[in-house]
DNA sequence: AAGAGTCCCAACCGCTCGTGT
DNA sequence: CACACGAGCGGTTGGGACTCT
């Protein structure tokens, strides 16, 4: 359409945000909301474009963001949701409370994709063996954010089906015992705390290519019978059972 | 200890979509 | 109906952090 770029770069700051900018943005959003991102930087006195402010808020400053390592359960959920939804990161993020599309996208591209591809085993092993860097950074970031945010970050409860927990418990155990340092660093994100509420599952299972609200292309049907299987047959059976119990493709409720 | 290589993530870019006029 | 505009989304990348040799 040939529109002008969102921000005339003249005089607008780019690059990493400073703590002061974060503070200003958080204070402004808390006070006035963010009904108009384009006007927000001016009103708040920030030398940033609205787009940049929006991104910073959504991906970093929002009080309900859950920071820290992705648990094994979350990673599995991403994999399953990606099978259902494809690269619709925002849709996937909507089903993982506290996680952002950007974060999920990053996790997918950095290790989940590798893990799924056959050659990913070694990589995955390394990923579980050496998440120190991530944990360390996450801790620092969490401290920084909590210093900036006016509200305490809220831990969004997420309940995981017991059956799923049982099928992945071994993996979870491996994950959680990777190293004691990691353990310390990820204390606040243990699998016990990672509980998805029931609506998560009903919503997830409601995702169907035929559902008009699902946004699924009909060319990308639910592939329960194709390659790129989950980690185990048990997993596959579990998802298949759930899917069938939910009424298959026909009787799925709309979200 | 230091340099090279690799990984990860925050942020940017450009496109599409939805809405108002 | 056509256009303009803002918001949102997904792909990409620069550079810092970390590991390896």
Coordinates of C-alpha atoms (C1' of nucleotides) in Angstrom, one line a residue:
Chain A
X1 CA 0.0 0.0 0.0
X2 CA 3.0 2.1 0.2
X3 CA 2.5 3.6 3.6
X4 CA 5.1 5.5 5.4
X5 CA 7.1 3.6 7.9
X6 CA 5.6 3.5 11.4
X7 CA 8.2 5.9 12.7
X8 CA 9.9 8.6 10.9
X9 CA 13.4 7.8 12.2
X10 CA 14.1 11.5 12.7
X11 CA 15.2 11.9 16.2
X12 CA 13.6 8.7 17.4
X13 CA 15.8 6.4 19.5
X14 CA 16.4 2.8 18.6
X15 CA 18.1 -0.2 20.1
X16 CA 18.1 -1.5 23.6
X17 CA 15.8 0.1 26.1
X18 CA 17.2 1.8 29.2
X19 CA 15.8 1.2 32.7
X20 CA 14.6 4.8 32.7
X21 CA 12.6 4.3 29.5
X22 CA 11.1 1.2 30.8
X23 CA 10.0 3.0 33.9
X24 CA 8.4 5.8 31.9
X25 CA 6.6 3.3 29.7
X26 CA 5.3 1.2 32.5
X27 CA 4.2 4.2 34.5
X28 CA 2.4 5.6 31.5
X29 CA 0.6 2.4 30.6
X30 CA -0.4 1.7 34.1
X31 CA -1.9 5.2 34.4
X32 CA -3.4 5.7 30.9
X33 CA -3.5 2.3 29.3
X34 CA -2.4 1.7 25.8
X35 CA -5.3 2.5 23.6
X36 CA -3.2 4.3 21.1
X37 CA 0.3 3.1 20.7
X38 CA 1.2 5.7 18.1
X39 CA 0.4 8.6 20.3
X40 CA 1.7 7.0 23.5
X41 CA 5.4 7.8 23.1
X42 CA 4.6 11.5 22.7
X43 CA 2.3 11.6 25.6
X44 CA 4.8 9.7 27.8
X45 CA 7.7 11.8 26.6
X46 CA 9.6 8.8 25.1
X47 CA 11.8 9.2 22.0
X48 CA 10.6 5.9 20.6
X49 CA 8.1 5.0 18.0
X50 CA 4.8 3.5 19.0
X51 CA 5.6 0.2 17.5
X52 CA 8.8 0.0 19.6
X53 CA 6.9 0.8 22.7
X54 CA 4.2 -1.7 22.0
X55 CA 6.8 -4.4 21.4
X56 CA 8.7 -3.6 24.6
X57 CA 5.5 -3.7 26.6
X58 CA 4.2 -6.9 25.2
X59 CA 7.4 -8.8 25.2
X60 CA 9.1 -7.5 28.3
X61 CA 7.3 -5.1 30.6
X62 CA 3.8 -6.6 30.9
X63 CA 3.3 -7.5 34.5
X64 CA 1.8 -11.0 33.7
X65 CA 4.9 -12.2 31.8
X66 CA 6.4 -15.3 33.2
X67 CA 10.2 -15.1 32.8
X68 CA 12.7 -17.9 33.0
X69 CA 13.4 -21.2 31.4
X70 CA 10.7 -23.0 29.5
X71 CA 9.8 -26.2 31.3
X72 CA 9.7 -29.5 29.5
X73 CA 5.9 -29.3 29.7
X74 CA 5.8 -25.9 28.1
X75 CA 8.1 -27.1 25.4
X76 CA 6.0 -30.1 24.7
X77 CA 2.9 -27.9 24.6
X78 CA 4.6 -25.6 22.1
X79 CA 5.4 -28.6 19.9
X80 CA 1.9 -29.9 20.1
X81 CA 0.4 -26.5 19.5
X82 CA 2.7 -25.9 16.6
X83 CA 1.5 -29.1 15.0
X84 CA -2.0 -27.7 15.4
X85 CA -1.5 -24.1 14.5
X86 CA 1.7 -23.9 12.5
X87 CA 3.8 -20.7 12.8
X88 CA 1.0 -18.7 14.4
X89 CA 3.0 -17.7 17.3
X90 CA 0.5 -15.3 18.8
X91 CA -2.1 -18.0 18.8
X92 CA 0.3 -20.4 20.5
X93 CA 1.3 -17.7 23.0
X94 CA -2.4 -17.1 23.8
X95 CA -2.5 -20.7 25.0
X96 CA 0.6 -20.5 27.1
X97 CA -0.2 -18.0 29.8
X98 CA 2.6 -15.7 30.6
X99 CA 4.6 -16.4 27.5
X100 CA 5.0 -14.1 24.6
X101 CA 4.9 -14.9 20.9
X102 CA 8.4 -13.6 20.5
X103 CA 9.7 -15.8 23.2
X104 CA 7.9 -18.9 21.9
X105 CA 9.2 -18.1 18.4
X106 CA 12.7 -17.9 19.8
X107 CA 12.5 -21.1 21.7
X108 CA 11.1 -22.8 18.6
X109 CA 13.8 -21.7 16.4
X110 CA 16.6 -22.2 18.8
X111 CA 16.0 -25.7 20.1
X112 CA 12.5 -27.2 19.6
X113 CA 12.9 -27.2 15.9
X114 CA 16.3 -28.9 16.2
X115 CA 14.9 -31.3 18.7
X116 CA 12.2 -32.4 16.3
X117 CA 14.5 -32.8 13.4
X118 CA 16.3 -36.1 13.6
X119 CA 19.7 -34.6 14.2
X120 CA 18.3 -32.7 17.1
X121 CA 19.1 -35.3 19.7
X122 CA 22.6 -34.2 20.4
X123 CA 21.6 -30.6 20.4
X124 CA 18.7 -31.3 22.7
X125 CA 21.0 -33.1 25.0
X126 CA 23.4 -30.2 25.1
X127 CA 20.5 -27.8 25.6
X128 CA 19.4 -29.7 28.7
X129 CA 22.9 -30.1 29.9
X130 CA 23.8 -26.5 29.6
X131 CA 21.0 -24.1 30.2
X132 CA 23.0 -22.2 32.8
X133 CA 23.4 -19.2 30.6
X134 CA 19.7 -18.9 30.1
X135 CA 18.9 -19.4 33.7
X136 CA 21.4 -16.9 34.8
X137 CA 20.2 -14.3 32.4
X138 CA 16.6 -15.0 33.2
X139 CA 17.3 -14.3 36.8
X140 CA 19.0 -11.0 36.1
X141 CA 16.2 -10.0 33.8
X142 CA 13.5 -10.9 36.3
X143 CA 15.3 -8.8 38.9
X144 CA 15.5 -5.9 36.4
X145 CA 11.9 -6.2 35.4
X146 CA 10.6 -6.4 39.0
X147 CA 12.5 -3.3 39.8
X148 CA 10.8 -1.5 36.9
X149 CA 7.3 -2.9 37.1
X150 CA 4.9 -1.2 39.4
X151 CA 3.1 -4.5 40.0
X152 CA 4.6 -7.7 41.1
X153 CA 4.7 -10.1 38.2
X154 CA 1.9 -12.6 38.6
X155 CA 2.4 -16.3 38.2
X156 CA -0.3 -17.6 35.9
X157 CA -1.5 -20.9 37.0
X158 CA -1.4 -23.6 34.4
X159 CA -2.7 -27.0 34.9
X160 CA -1.4 -30.0 33.0
X161 CA -3.4 -33.1 32.5
X162 CA -2.2 -35.8 34.9
X163 CA -1.9 -38.3 32.1
X164 CA 0.4 -36.0 30.2
X165 CA 2.5 -35.4 33.3
X166 CA 2.9 -39.1 33.7
X167 CA 3.9 -39.6 30.2
X168 CA 6.5 -36.9 30.4
X169 CA 7.6 -37.3 33.9
X170 CA 10.8 -39.1 33.1
X171 CA 11.8 -36.3 30.7
X172 CA 10.8 -33.8 33.2
X173 CA 12.9 -35.4 35.8
X174 CA 15.9 -35.4 33.5
X175 CA 15.3 -31.8 32.8
X176 CA 15.0 -30.8 36.3
X177 CA 18.1 -32.6 37.4
X178 CA 20.3 -31.2 34.7
X179 CA 22.3 -29.4 37.4
X180 CA 21.8 -28.0 40.8
X181 CA 22.8 -24.5 39.6
X182 CA 20.0 -24.7 37.0
X183 CA 17.7 -25.9 39.7
X184 CA 18.4 -22.9 41.8
X185 CA 18.0 -20.6 38.9
X186 CA 14.7 -22.0 37.9
X187 CA 13.2 -22.4 41.3
X188 CA 10.3 -20.3 40.5
X189 CA 9.3 -22.2 37.5
X190 CA 9.2 -25.8 38.6
X191 CA 6.9 -28.2 36.9
X192 CA 4.6 -28.2 39.9
X193 CA 3.9 -24.6 39.4
X194 CA 3.4 -25.0 35.7
X195 CA -0.3 -25.7 35.8
X196 CA -2.6 -25.0 32.9
X197 CA -6.2 -24.4 33.9
X198 CA -8.9 -26.6 32.3
X199 CA -9.9 -24.0 29.8
X200 CA -6.5 -24.2 28.3
X201 CA -7.2 -27.8 27.3
X202 CA -10.7 -27.3 26.1
X203 CA -9.5 -24.4 24.0
X204 CA -6.5 -26.2 22.7
X205 CA -8.6 -29.2 21.8
X206 CA -11.2 -27.0 20.2
X207 CA -8.6 -26.0 17.6
X208 CA -9.8 -27.5 14.4
X209 CA -9.1 -26.6 10.8
X210 CA -12.8 -26.4 10.1
X211 CA -13.6 -24.1 12.9
X212 CA -14.1 -20.6 11.4
X213 CA -12.5 -19.0 14.4
X214 CA -9.5 -21.2 14.6
X215 CA -7.8 -19.5 11.8
X216 CA -6.6 -22.8 10.5
X217 CA -6.2 -23.2 6.9
X218 CA -8.1 -26.2 5.7
X219 CA -5.1 -27.2 3.7
X220 CA -3.4 -27.9 7.0
X221 CA -5.5 -30.5 8.7
X222 CA -4.9 -31.9 12.1
X223 CA -2.2 -34.4 11.4
X224 CA -2.6 -37.2 13.9
X225 CA -1.5 -39.8 11.5
X226 CA 1.5 -38.4 9.8
X227 CA 5.2 -38.2 10.3
X228 CA 6.8 -35.7 12.7
X229 CA 5.3 -37.6 15.6
X230 CA 5.6 -36.5 19.2
X231 CA 8.4 -37.9 21.3
X232 CA 6.7 -41.2 22.1
X233 CA 3.8 -43.4 20.9
X234 CA 2.2 -43.0 24.3
X235 CA 2.1 -39.3 23.7
X236 CA 0.6 -39.8 20.3
X237 CA -2.1 -42.1 21.8
X238 CA -2.8 -39.6 24.5
X239 CA -3.4 -36.8 22.1
X240 CA -5.4 -39.0 19.8
X241 CA -7.6 -40.2 22.6
X242 CA -8.2 -36.6 23.8
X243 CA -9.0 -35.6 20.3
X244 CA -11.5 -38.4 19.8
X245 CA -13.0 -37.8 23.2
X246 CA -13.5 -34.2 22.2
X247 CA -15.7 -35.3 19.3
X248 CA -13.2 -35.3 16.5
X249 CA -13.3 -32.6 13.9
X250 CA -17.1 -32.2 13.9
X251 CA -18.3 -31.5 17.4
X252 CA -15.6 -29.2 18.6
X253 CA -16.8 -26.1 20.4
X254 CA -15.8 -22.8 19.1
X255 CA -13.3 -20.8 21.1
Chain B
dA1 C1' 44.2 -16.3 29.9
dA2 C1' 42.6 -15.2 25.6
dG3 C1' 40.8 -15.8 21.1
dA4 C1' 37.4 -18.2 18.2
dG5 C1' 33.1 -20.1 17.7
dT6 C1' 28.4 -20.7 19.0
dC7 C1' 24.1 -19.7 21.1
dC8 C1' 20.3 -16.9 22.5
dC9 C1' 17.3 -13.1 22.7
dA10 C1' 15.7 -8.4 22.3
dA11 C1' 14.5 -5.6 18.8
dC12 C1' 13.7 -4.3 14.1
dC13 C1' 11.5 -4.7 9.5
dG14 C1' 8.0 -5.3 6.4
dC15 C1' 3.8 -7.2 5.5
dT16 C1' -1.2 -8.2 6.4
dC17 C1' -5.5 -7.3 8.7
dG18 C1' -9.1 -4.6 10.6
dT19 C1' -11.4 -0.4 11.1
dG20 C1' -12.9 4.3 10.3
dT21 C1' -14.0 7.8 6.9
Chain C
dC1 C1' -16.1 1.1 -2.7
dA2 C1' -11.6 2.9 -2.1
dC3 C1' -8.4 4.7 0.6
dA4 C1' -5.7 5.8 4.9
dC5 C1' -4.2 4.6 9.1
dG6 C1' -3.0 2.0 13.2
dA7 C1' -2.3 -2.5 15.3
dG8 C1' -0.6 -6.9 15.2
dC9 C1' 2.0 -10.7 13.4
dG10 C1' 5.9 -13.5 11.7
dG11 C1' 10.6 -13.5 9.9
dT12 C1' 15.1 -11.9 10.5
dT13 C1' 19.3 -10.2 12.6
dG14 C1' 22.9 -7.7 15.6
dG15 C1' 25.3 -8.1 19.3
dG16 C1' 26.1 -9.7 24.0
dA17 C1' 26.8 -13.8 26.8
dC18 C1' 28.7 -18.0 27.1
dT19 C1' 31.5 -22.3 25.9
dC20 C1' 35.2 -24.4 23.8
dT21 C1' 40.0 -25.0 22.6

